[in-house]
Coordinates of C-alpha atoms in Angstrom, one line a residue:
M266 CA 129.7 96.6 95.7
M267 CA 127.4 94.5 93.7
S268 CA 124.6 95.9 91.5
Y269 CA 121.1 94.7 92.2
K270 CA 117.4 95.1 91.1
T271 CA 114.7 96.5 93.3
V272 CA 111.4 98.5 92.8
R273 CA 111.1 102.2 92.8
N274 CA 107.8 102.6 94.5
R275 CA 104.9 100.7 96.1
A276 CA 102.6 99.0 93.6
S277 CA 99.7 96.6 93.9
S278 CA 97.4 94.3 91.9
S279 CA 94.7 91.8 92.7
I280 CA 93.2 88.6 91.4
T281 CA 90.0 86.7 92.3
I282 CA 90.1 82.9 92.4
E283 CA 87.0 80.9 93.4
K284 CA 85.5 84.0 95.1
S285 CA 88.6 84.6 97.2
E286 CA 90.3 87.9 96.4
F287 CA 94.1 88.0 96.6
I288 CA 95.7 91.5 96.7
G289 CA 99.4 91.6 96.2
V290 CA 101.4 94.7 97.3
I291 CA 105.1 95.3 96.8
C292 CA 107.2 97.9 98.3
P293 CA 110.9 98.8 98.5
V294 CA 112.4 98.3 101.9
R295 CA 116.0 98.5 103.2
T296 CA 115.9 97.1 106.7
N297 CA 113.9 94.7 108.9
E298 CA 112.3 97.7 110.6
E299 CA 111.1 99.1 107.2
A300 CA 109.8 95.7 106.1
V301 CA 107.8 95.1 109.4
A302 CA 106.4 98.6 109.2
F303 CA 105.2 98.0 105.7
I304 CA 103.6 94.7 106.6
E305 CA 101.8 96.3 109.6
S306 CA 100.5 99.1 107.4
V307 CA 99.0 96.6 105.0
R308 CA 97.5 94.7 107.9
A309 CA 96.0 97.9 109.1
E310 CA 94.4 98.6 105.7
H311 CA 92.9 95.1 105.6
R312 CA 91.9 94.4 109.1
K313 CA 88.9 92.3 108.0
A314 CA 91.0 90.0 105.7
R315 CA 91.5 86.4 106.7
H316 CA 95.3 86.4 105.9
N317 CA 98.1 88.8 105.2
C318 CA 101.0 86.6 104.0
Y319 CA 104.3 88.0 103.1
A320 CA 108.0 87.6 102.2
Y321 CA 110.9 90.0 101.9
V322 CA 114.5 89.9 100.9
L323 CA 117.2 92.4 102.1
K324 CA 120.6 93.0 100.5
D325 CA 122.3 93.9 103.8
G326 CA 122.9 90.6 105.6
F327 CA 121.4 88.5 102.8
I328 CA 118.2 88.4 104.9
S329 CA 115.0 86.7 103.8
R330 CA 111.8 86.2 105.8
Y331 CA 108.3 84.9 105.1
S332 CA 105.1 84.1 106.8
D333 CA 102.0 81.9 105.9
D334 CA 99.9 83.9 108.4
G335 CA 97.6 81.0 109.1
E336 CA 97.5 79.4 105.7
P337 CA 98.7 75.8 105.5
Q338 CA 102.4 75.6 105.9
G339 CA 104.3 76.3 102.6
T340 CA 101.4 77.5 100.6
A341 CA 101.8 81.3 100.9
G342 CA 105.0 82.7 102.3
L343 CA 107.3 80.4 100.4
P344 CA 105.6 80.9 97.0
I345 CA 105.8 84.7 97.5
L346 CA 109.5 84.4 98.4
D347 CA 110.1 82.2 95.4
V348 CA 108.6 85.0 93.1
I349 CA 111.0 87.5 94.6
Q350 CA 114.0 85.3 94.2
K351 CA 113.2 84.2 90.7
T352 CA 112.8 87.8 89.5
G353 CA 116.1 88.7 91.1
L354 CA 114.8 91.4 93.3
T355 CA 116.2 92.5 96.6
D356 CA 115.4 95.2 99.2
V357 CA 111.7 94.4 98.5
C358 CA 108.7 93.2 100.5
I359 CA 105.5 91.6 99.1
V360 CA 102.4 91.2 101.1
V361 CA 99.5 89.2 99.7
T362 CA 96.2 89.8 101.4
R363 CA 93.4 87.2 101.1
Y364 CA 89.7 87.9 101.5
F365 CA 88.3 84.4 101.9
G366 CA 85.4 83.7 99.5
G367 CA 84.1 80.5 101.2
I368 CA 85.6 77.9 98.8
L369 CA 88.7 75.9 99.8
L370 CA 91.4 75.9 97.2
G371 CA 93.6 73.1 98.5
K372 CA 97.4 73.3 98.9
G373 CA 98.1 73.4 95.2
G374 CA 95.5 76.0 94.5
L375 CA 96.7 78.2 97.4
T376 CA 100.3 78.0 96.2
R377 CA 99.4 79.0 92.7
A378 CA 97.1 81.8 93.9
Y379 CA 99.7 83.4 96.2
S380 CA 102.4 83.0 93.5
N381 CA 100.2 84.6 90.9
A382 CA 99.2 87.5 93.2
A383 CA 102.9 88.1 94.0
S384 CA 103.9 88.0 90.3
L385 CA 101.1 90.5 89.5
A386 CA 102.4 92.9 92.1
V387 CA 105.9 92.7 90.6
N388 CA 104.5 93.3 87.1
A389 CA 102.7 96.4 88.4
A390 CA 105.9 97.9 89.9
E391 CA 108.7 99.8 88.2
V392 CA 111.8 97.7 88.5
V393 CA 115.0 99.6 88.7
E394 CA 118.6 98.4 88.6
M395 CA 120.9 99.9 91.2
L396 CA 124.5 100.1 90.0
S397 CA 127.8 100.7 91.7
G398 CA 128.8 104.4 91.6
Y399 CA 130.1 107.5 93.3
C400 CA 128.8 110.9 94.1
L401 CA 131.2 113.6 92.9
T402 CA 131.1 117.2 94.2
I403 CA 132.9 119.6 91.9
E404 CA 133.6 123.2 92.8
S405 CA 134.9 125.7 90.3
D406 CA 134.8 129.3 89.1
Y407 CA 132.2 130.1 86.5
S408 CA 134.7 130.2 83.6
R409 CA 135.0 126.4 83.7
Y410 CA 131.3 125.6 84.2
E411 CA 130.4 124.8 80.6
T412 CA 133.5 122.6 80.2
I413 CA 132.6 120.6 83.3
I414 CA 129.0 120.1 82.3
R415 CA 130.0 119.1 78.8
C416 CA 132.5 116.5 80.1
L417 CA 130.0 115.1 82.6
G418 CA 127.5 114.6 79.8
E419 CA 130.0 113.0 77.4
K420 CA 131.0 110.5 80.1
G421 CA 127.5 109.6 81.0
A422 CA 127.5 111.1 84.4
R423 CA 124.2 112.5 85.8
V424 CA 124.1 116.1 87.3
D425 CA 121.9 115.9 90.4
K426 CA 122.4 119.4 91.8
T427 CA 124.0 122.7 90.8
E428 CA 124.6 125.6 93.3
F429 CA 125.5 129.0 92.0
T430 CA 127.1 131.1 94.7
E431 CA 130.6 132.8 94.7
N432 CA 131.7 129.7 92.8
V433 CA 129.7 127.0 91.0
K434 CA 129.2 123.7 92.9
I435 CA 128.0 120.6 90.9
T436 CA 126.9 117.4 92.5
A437 CA 126.9 114.4 90.0
S438 CA 126.4 110.7 90.1
V439 CA 128.9 108.6 88.2
R440 CA 129.1 104.9 87.4
A441 CA 132.0 103.2 89.2
E442 CA 133.7 101.9 86.0
I443 CA 134.1 105.4 84.6
C444 CA 134.7 107.4 87.7
D445 CA 138.5 107.5 87.8
E446 CA 138.7 108.2 84.1
L447 CA 136.2 111.1 84.5
I448 CA 138.2 112.6 87.3
E449 CA 141.4 112.5 85.3
T450 CA 139.7 114.0 82.3
L451 CA 138.1 116.8 84.3
T452 CA 141.4 117.6 86.0
D453 CA 143.2 117.8 82.6
L454 CA 140.5 119.9 80.9
T455 CA 140.5 122.4 83.8
N456 CA 144.3 122.4 84.3
G457 CA 143.6 121.3 87.9
G458 CA 141.6 124.4 88.6
I459 CA 138.7 122.6 90.4
S460 CA 138.0 121.3 93.8
L461 CA 136.7 117.7 93.7
C462 CA 135.3 115.4 96.4
K463 CA 134.5 111.7 95.8
S464 CA 132.1 109.8 98.0
D465 CA 132.5 106.3 99.2
E466 CA 131.2 103.7 96.8
L467 CA 127.4 103.7 96.6
T468 CA 124.6 101.9 94.8
I469 CA 122.7 104.4 92.7
D470 CA 119.6 104.3 90.4
F471 CA 120.9 105.8 87.1
S472 CA 117.6 105.3 85.2

């Protein structure tokens, strides 16, 4: 499973060019349905805007879509898509809303404006790298708890959840390249006295 870059949360920025306001909004999306829902939500926020142009790229299926939404062909959707591709992002959608200011920008001016607005939206977002990894669930008696936690920390694993019941149950995220070594080390340190479950391979934000 390949690592990839995306954004953590929705972010926006705006720029005014020749009295037209261009508002760029970026959002993480994982499916066509999520992308369409996001685009429609931006349109609903800006019902009076002349154009709501967009592009999105999805990891699953290597899908990319874009729309000029009434602007001259190739002046809006493609420049937005180009920004996404050049920044190496995936599972993201960018919508650039234009409030027309009465001055025509020409094809070159429009292309630059939509590209700039999309770039500003990316700059406003928190970019995160999703890495290949696994979720480990470790169950043990309390006598081994500190040993397990120390080992996880030394190997760079992240403890996501700890449940203290009759036994202690630890859920941790582990990078793919160290997972097998970590499991072997934990088994050795606890003399096999733990119950361990490994998930299928995932892409995880370790930041």
